[in-house]
Amino acid sequence: MPEPTGVIHDIGYQRYTGPRLGRRHVFGALYLHGLRTVFGLGRSAKAKIFPWLVVGIVTVVAAGLTAVRSQIGEVVMTYAQFADAMSWLVIFFVAVAAPELVSRDLRSGVLPLYFSRPLPRDDYALAKLLSLASALWLLLGGPQLVMFLGAAFTTPDGLRGTWNELLDLLPGLLYAGLWAVVFAAIGLLVASLTGKRAFAAGGIVAVFLMTTPIVGVLSILPSRAVNELALLASPSTLVQGVGSWALQDLLYPGAGTGPPIGDFGPVYAVVTALLVAACTALLLLRYRKVAAR
Amino acid sequence: MTLIATESLTKTYGGRVTALADLTVAVEPGIIGLVGANGAGKSTLIKILLGLLPPTSGRVSVLDLDPTTDPAAVRARVGYMPEHEALPPDLSAAELVTHLGRMSGLPRTVARERASETLRHVGLYEERYRPVGGYSTGMKQRVKLAQALVHDPDLLLLDEPTNGLDPAGRDAMLALVHRIGTEFGISVLVCSHLLGEVERICDTLVAIDGGRLLRADRIDAMTSATDLLAVEVSEGTDQLAGRLAALDLPVTRDGRMLLVPLADERTYDLILGAVAELDLPLHRLDQRRHRVAELFAPREPSNA
């Protein structure tokens, strides 16, 4: 008679004596989990539709631009311009991703399970912020990389051309990073205020789109200074203002085509930094309140 | 080792609402029942033990650590099961418990192994791969318990673990908690507003009311030597009560009955003598075992 194999023994409860990882590892795990959540990885098929649709659109646009450039040799969009042109898509992406990251946890009441663990509450908020910013940067930077590869392989100038192309790409990636940080900070703060995903999404779109009319009104007032500072009023135009000051030709080739910010470029940069800092501080405050409940 | 110790622990919200008032208690490892009505301060106490709320005044220590100064060290060794719904509906129990295990610092593969092991220990098998949204209340409570156990804590804080369960589910949950406390070797603090439930599984009972300590003691100390004699006469109950009081017996009235603590055999004779002397029709005279609930009852009015 053959020996029975695969006998299941109930060995009872086992105490765990192995290693317990520190704060940095836990932060990293939460960050990666957030990044996966944004793109719907490890989630239902339904949660994957929208993120990958947006990824598809930006990739197709980038591929199209690359194809046009390699065929007729004309640069339709610089790397930075690409990030600019895709910003409206980023708004909708944030409106879906930010509530997915934070509103869902608020609604399901899972936060006490996080805050009863060693992880400090600030780490929770910061890890989520970092995941959203990275996701947005990947969304804008990934297609730029596609454009770069296309250009680098089709350049007639050999290595020199590739090097020049790389010098064009890097400011584009930095500009994408600026978009990512500003949009992530604002979007996550708005989303952290409510547990209802639809409200959060609406709120985010409202903050980004409803502020544009203010810019419109301010820019036709009969004062040059007000006109030149008008773009501060909306996050998208704020980022464009910083871009036009810092990148100039790369974003707006040809003199006089950029937005009218006059000599206020540094003001735009400072306001952007303050805005991100304020949103992050408010986000941390918000989670301090949530954790005490 | 003292498991949990508090010293004049006080917590007031906004200076008006007092959740805990001058609470001093120390308990040894084991299964501890924390009982009190809704709003007695049980959840506030748990949040202070976890370092989520700072106490207004007083001192507290958990596993000889101070949650007010080193909350991370306390939380690393404590598992918490909240009272309210706390599970995202679209994740499976396996995914959720694995993720929360990693949040407690378990390496990735260990977290996965321990998640399925703990889910098995709480009685979830194949269903652990289905989204939590489709679970029954009993299964959800088990998942909440599993996530508190996944990182192998030394102390479990369970806030109303039997909430929303049917009688069979309550029994199963209590049996599970009892098994964790005895077989797994993990100390458990069980919060409940139902004394009858926790007294069945606890070694130690802590009762609070209005944020004040009513009583804290080992349960065997509470139930020993606390038997009562119930006396019922068809008429003349007041007369008998007066006579017994005159005989220095601490008599209390409970409806139509008189309750007399059974000190020794002589108590029987004294009562029978008094009844015979007054020539009252004796209806019954029997020994009643004191339930823990009654231990708290006489003390409540003084605190109200």
Coordinates of C-alpha atoms in Angstrom, one line a residue, chain B:
Chain B
M1 CA 4.7 42.1 34.2
T2 CA 1.8 44.5 34.2
L3 CA -0.1 44.4 30.9
I4 CA -1.9 47.7 31.2
A5 CA -1.6 50.3 34.0
T6 CA -3.2 53.7 34.3
E7 CA -2.7 56.2 37.0
S8 CA -5.3 59.0 37.5
L9 CA -6.0 58.9 33.8
T10 CA -8.3 61.7 32.8
K11 CA -9.6 62.7 29.3
T12 CA -11.9 65.6 28.7
Y13 CA -12.9 66.7 25.2
G14 CA -12.9 70.5 24.8
G15 CA -12.9 70.9 28.6
R16 CA -16.6 70.0 28.9
V17 CA -17.2 66.4 28.0
T18 CA -15.5 64.0 30.4
A19 CA -14.7 60.7 28.9
L20 CA -12.4 59.3 31.5
A21 CA -12.2 60.6 35.1
D22 CA -9.3 59.8 37.4
L23 CA -9.0 56.2 36.2
T24 CA -6.5 54.1 38.1
V25 CA -6.3 50.4 37.2
A26 CA -3.6 47.8 36.7
V27 CA -4.2 44.4 35.0
E28 CA -2.1 41.3 34.5
P29 CA -1.7 39.4 31.2
G30 CA -4.7 37.2 30.3
I31 CA -8.1 37.9 28.9
I32 CA -9.5 41.1 30.3
G33 CA -13.1 42.2 29.9
L34 CA -13.7 45.9 29.8
V35 CA -17.4 46.5 30.4
G36 CA -19.4 49.6 30.6
A37 CA -22.5 51.1 29.0
N38 CA -22.3 52.9 25.7
G39 CA -20.4 56.2 26.3
A40 CA -18.7 54.9 29.5
G41 CA -15.3 55.7 28.0
K42 CA -14.2 52.3 26.7
S43 CA -13.3 53.4 23.2
T44 CA -11.6 56.5 24.5
L45 CA -9.5 54.3 26.8
I46 CA -8.5 52.1 23.8
K47 CA -7.5 55.1 21.8
I48 CA -5.3 56.4 24.6
L49 CA -3.7 52.9 25.0
L50 CA -2.9 53.0 21.3
G51 CA -1.4 56.5 21.5
L52 CA -4.0 57.9 19.1
L53 CA -5.4 60.3 21.7
P54 CA -3.3 62.2 24.3
P55 CA -4.7 62.0 27.8
T56 CA -5.7 65.3 29.5
S57 CA -3.8 64.2 32.6
G58 CA -2.5 61.1 34.3
R59 CA -0.2 58.3 33.2
V60 CA -0.6 55.2 31.2
S61 CA 1.6 52.3 30.3
V62 CA 1.0 49.3 27.9
L63 CA 3.3 46.3 28.0
D64 CA 5.6 48.6 30.1
L65 CA 5.8 51.1 27.3
D66 CA 4.3 54.6 27.4
P67 CA 1.9 55.2 24.4
T68 CA 2.1 59.0 24.9
T69 CA 5.8 59.2 24.3
D70 CA 6.5 56.1 22.1
P71 CA 3.3 55.2 20.3
A72 CA 5.1 53.4 17.5
A73 CA 6.7 50.9 19.9
V74 CA 3.3 50.2 21.5
R75 CA 1.5 49.9 18.2
A76 CA 4.1 47.5 16.9
R77 CA 3.2 45.0 19.7
V78 CA -0.6 45.7 19.8
G79 CA -3.4 44.6 17.4
Y80 CA -6.5 46.6 17.3
M81 CA -10.0 45.6 16.1
P82 CA -12.2 48.7 15.8
E83 CA -15.9 48.7 16.6
H84 CA -17.1 50.1 13.3
E85 CA -17.1 48.9 9.8
A86 CA -13.5 49.2 8.6
L87 CA -13.1 47.1 5.5
P88 CA -12.8 48.4 1.9
P89 CA -15.5 46.4 0.0
D90 CA -13.6 45.8 -3.2
L91 CA -10.5 44.1 -1.8
S92 CA -10.4 40.5 -0.9
A93 CA -9.7 39.5 2.7
A94 CA -6.4 38.0 1.7
E95 CA -5.2 41.1 -0.1
L96 CA -6.3 43.4 2.7
V97 CA -4.8 41.4 5.5
T98 CA -1.6 41.0 3.5
H99 CA -1.4 44.7 2.9
L100 CA -2.0 45.6 6.5
G101 CA 0.6 43.0 7.6
R102 CA 3.1 44.8 5.5
M103 CA 2.0 48.1 7.1
S104 CA 3.0 46.5 10.4
G105 CA 6.5 45.9 9.0
L106 CA 6.3 42.3 7.9
P107 CA 8.3 41.5 4.8
R108 CA 6.3 40.8 1.6
T109 CA 6.3 37.0 1.6
V110 CA 5.9 36.7 5.3
A111 CA 2.9 39.1 5.2
R112 CA 1.3 36.8 2.6
E113 CA 1.9 33.6 4.6
R114 CA 0.8 35.1 7.9
A115 CA -2.3 36.6 6.3
S116 CA -3.5 33.3 5.0
E117 CA -2.6 31.6 8.2
T118 CA -4.4 34.0 10.4
L119 CA -7.4 34.0 8.2
R120 CA -7.5 30.2 8.5
H121 CA -7.2 30.6 12.3
V122 CA -10.2 32.9 12.4
G123 CA -12.1 30.4 10.2
L124 CA -11.9 31.9 6.7
Y125 CA -10.8 29.5 4.0
E126 CA -11.6 29.7 0.3
E127 CA -13.8 32.7 0.8
R128 CA -10.7 34.8 1.6
Y129 CA -10.1 35.4 -2.1
R130 CA -13.5 37.0 -2.7
P131 CA -14.2 40.7 -2.2
V132 CA -15.0 41.7 1.3
G133 CA -18.1 43.6 0.1
G134 CA -20.0 40.3 -0.3
Y135 CA -19.2 39.0 3.2
S136 CA -21.7 38.4 6.0
T137 CA -21.3 40.5 9.2
G138 CA -19.8 37.5 10.9
M139 CA -17.2 37.0 8.2
K140 CA -16.3 40.7 8.3
Q141 CA -15.8 40.6 12.0
R142 CA -13.4 37.7 11.5
V143 CA -11.5 39.6 8.9
K144 CA -11.2 42.5 11.3
L145 CA -9.9 40.1 13.9
A146 CA -7.4 38.6 11.5
Q147 CA -5.9 41.9 10.5
A148 CA -5.3 42.6 14.2
L149 CA -3.5 39.3 14.6
V150 CA -1.5 39.2 11.4
H151 CA 1.6 40.8 12.8
D152 CA 1.6 38.5 15.9
P153 CA 1.0 41.1 18.6
D154 CA 1.4 40.6 22.3
L155 CA -1.8 42.3 23.1
L156 CA -5.1 42.5 21.2
L157 CA -7.5 45.3 21.8
L158 CA -11.0 44.3 20.6
D159 CA -13.7 46.9 20.6
E160 CA -17.1 45.2 20.7
P161 CA -16.1 42.2 18.7
T162 CA -19.6 40.7 18.9
N163 CA -21.3 43.7 17.6
G164 CA -24.1 42.9 15.1
L165 CA -23.7 39.1 15.4
D166 CA -26.5 36.7 15.9
P167 CA -26.4 34.5 19.0
A168 CA -24.5 31.6 17.3
G169 CA -22.1 34.1 15.8
R170 CA -21.5 35.7 19.2
D171 CA -20.7 32.3 20.7
A172 CA -18.3 31.5 17.9
M173 CA -16.6 34.9 18.2
L174 CA -16.3 34.5 22.0
A175 CA -14.9 31.0 21.6
L176 CA -12.3 32.3 19.1
V177 CA -11.3 35.2 21.5
H178 CA -11.0 32.7 24.3
R179 CA -8.8 30.4 22.1
I180 CA -6.5 33.4 21.2
G181 CA -6.1 34.2 24.9
T182 CA -5.4 30.7 26.0
E183 CA -3.9 28.7 23.1
F184 CA -2.2 31.4 21.2
G185 CA -0.7 33.0 24.3
I186 CA -1.8 36.5 23.3
S187 CA -3.3 38.8 25.9
V188 CA -6.7 40.2 25.0
L189 CA -8.6 43.2 26.1
V190 CA -12.3 42.7 25.1
C191 CA -14.6 45.7 25.3
S192 CA -18.3 45.1 25.6
H193 CA -21.4 46.6 26.9
L194 CA -22.7 43.1 27.6
L195 CA -21.3 41.9 30.8
G196 CA -22.9 38.5 30.4
E197 CA -20.8 37.9 27.3
V198 CA -17.4 38.8 28.5
E199 CA -17.7 37.3 32.0
R200 CA -17.8 33.9 30.3
I201 CA -14.3 34.2 28.7
C202 CA -12.4 36.6 30.9
D203 CA -9.9 36.1 33.7
T204 CA -10.1 39.7 34.8
L205 CA -13.0 42.1 34.6
V206 CA -12.7 45.9 34.6
A207 CA -16.0 47.8 34.8
I208 CA -16.2 51.5 34.1
D209 CA -19.1 53.9 34.1
G210 CA -19.1 57.5 33.1
G211 CA -15.4 57.4 32.8
R212 CA -14.9 56.2 36.4
L213 CA -13.7 52.8 37.6
L214 CA -16.4 50.8 39.1
R215 CA -14.4 47.7 39.9
A216 CA -11.4 45.8 38.6
D217 CA -10.6 42.3 39.8
R218 CA -10.0 38.8 38.9
I219 CA -13.2 37.1 38.0
D220 CA -12.8 34.2 40.4
A221 CA -12.3 36.7 43.3
M222 CA -15.6 38.4 42.3
T223 CA -17.8 35.3 42.3
S224 CA -16.5 33.5 45.3
A225 CA -18.2 33.9 48.7
T226 CA -20.8 36.1 47.3
D227 CA -23.8 33.7 47.5
L228 CA -27.1 35.1 48.6
L229 CA -30.0 33.7 50.4
A230 CA -33.4 34.6 48.9
V231 CA -36.2 34.8 51.3
E232 CA -39.8 35.2 50.3
V233 CA -42.8 35.4 52.6
S234 CA -46.4 35.6 51.5
E235 CA -47.0 38.6 53.8
G236 CA -45.2 40.8 56.3
T237 CA -42.1 41.3 54.2
D238 CA -41.4 44.7 55.8
Q239 CA -41.8 43.2 59.3
L240 CA -39.3 40.5 58.5
A241 CA -36.8 42.9 56.9
G242 CA -36.9 45.0 60.1
R243 CA -36.4 42.0 62.3
L244 CA -33.5 40.7 60.1
A245 CA -31.9 44.2 60.1
A246 CA -32.2 44.2 63.9
L247 CA -30.2 40.9 63.9
D248 CA -27.3 42.7 62.1
L249 CA -28.0 41.0 58.8
P250 CA -27.4 43.3 55.8
V251 CA -30.7 42.6 54.1
T252 CA -31.7 44.1 50.8
R253 CA -35.1 44.1 49.0
D254 CA -35.5 42.8 45.5
G255 CA -39.2 43.0 44.6
R256 CA -41.1 40.6 46.8
M257 CA -37.9 38.9 47.9
L258 CA -35.4 39.7 50.6
L259 CA -31.7 39.0 49.9
V260 CA -29.4 38.2 52.7
P261 CA -25.7 37.5 52.1
L262 CA -24.8 33.9 53.2
A263 CA -22.1 34.4 55.7
D264 CA -22.1 30.9 57.3
E265 CA -24.5 28.2 58.3
R266 CA -25.8 30.3 61.2
T267 CA -27.5 32.7 58.7
Y268 CA -30.0 30.0 57.8
D269 CA -30.9 29.6 61.5
L270 CA -31.2 33.3 62.1
I271 CA -33.6 33.7 59.2
L272 CA -35.7 30.7 60.1
G273 CA -35.8 31.8 63.7
A274 CA -37.0 35.3 62.7
V275 CA -39.7 33.9 60.4
A276 CA -41.0 31.5 63.1
E277 CA -40.9 34.3 65.7
L278 CA -43.0 36.6 63.6
D279 CA -45.2 33.6 62.6
L280 CA -45.1 34.5 58.9
P281 CA -45.9 32.1 56.1
L282 CA -42.6 31.3 54.5
H283 CA -42.8 30.9 50.7
R284 CA -39.3 30.1 49.9
L285 CA -35.7 30.2 51.2
D286 CA -33.0 29.3 48.8
Q287 CA -29.4 29.9 47.9
R288 CA -28.8 32.1 44.8
R289 CA -25.5 32.3 43.1
H290 CA -24.3 35.8 42.7
R291 CA -23.9 36.9 39.1
V292 CA -21.2 39.3 38.3
A293 CA -23.7 41.8 37.1
E294 CA -25.1 42.1 40.6
L295 CA -21.7 43.0 42.0
F296 CA -21.8 46.2 40.0
A297 CA -25.4 47.0 40.5
P298 CA -25.3 48.3 44.1
R299 CA -22.4 50.5 43.3
E300 CA -24.0 52.2 40.4
P301 CA -26.3 54.7 42.2
S302 CA -23.4 56.2 44.1
N303 CA -21.7 57.1 40.9
A304 CA -24.7 58.3 39.0

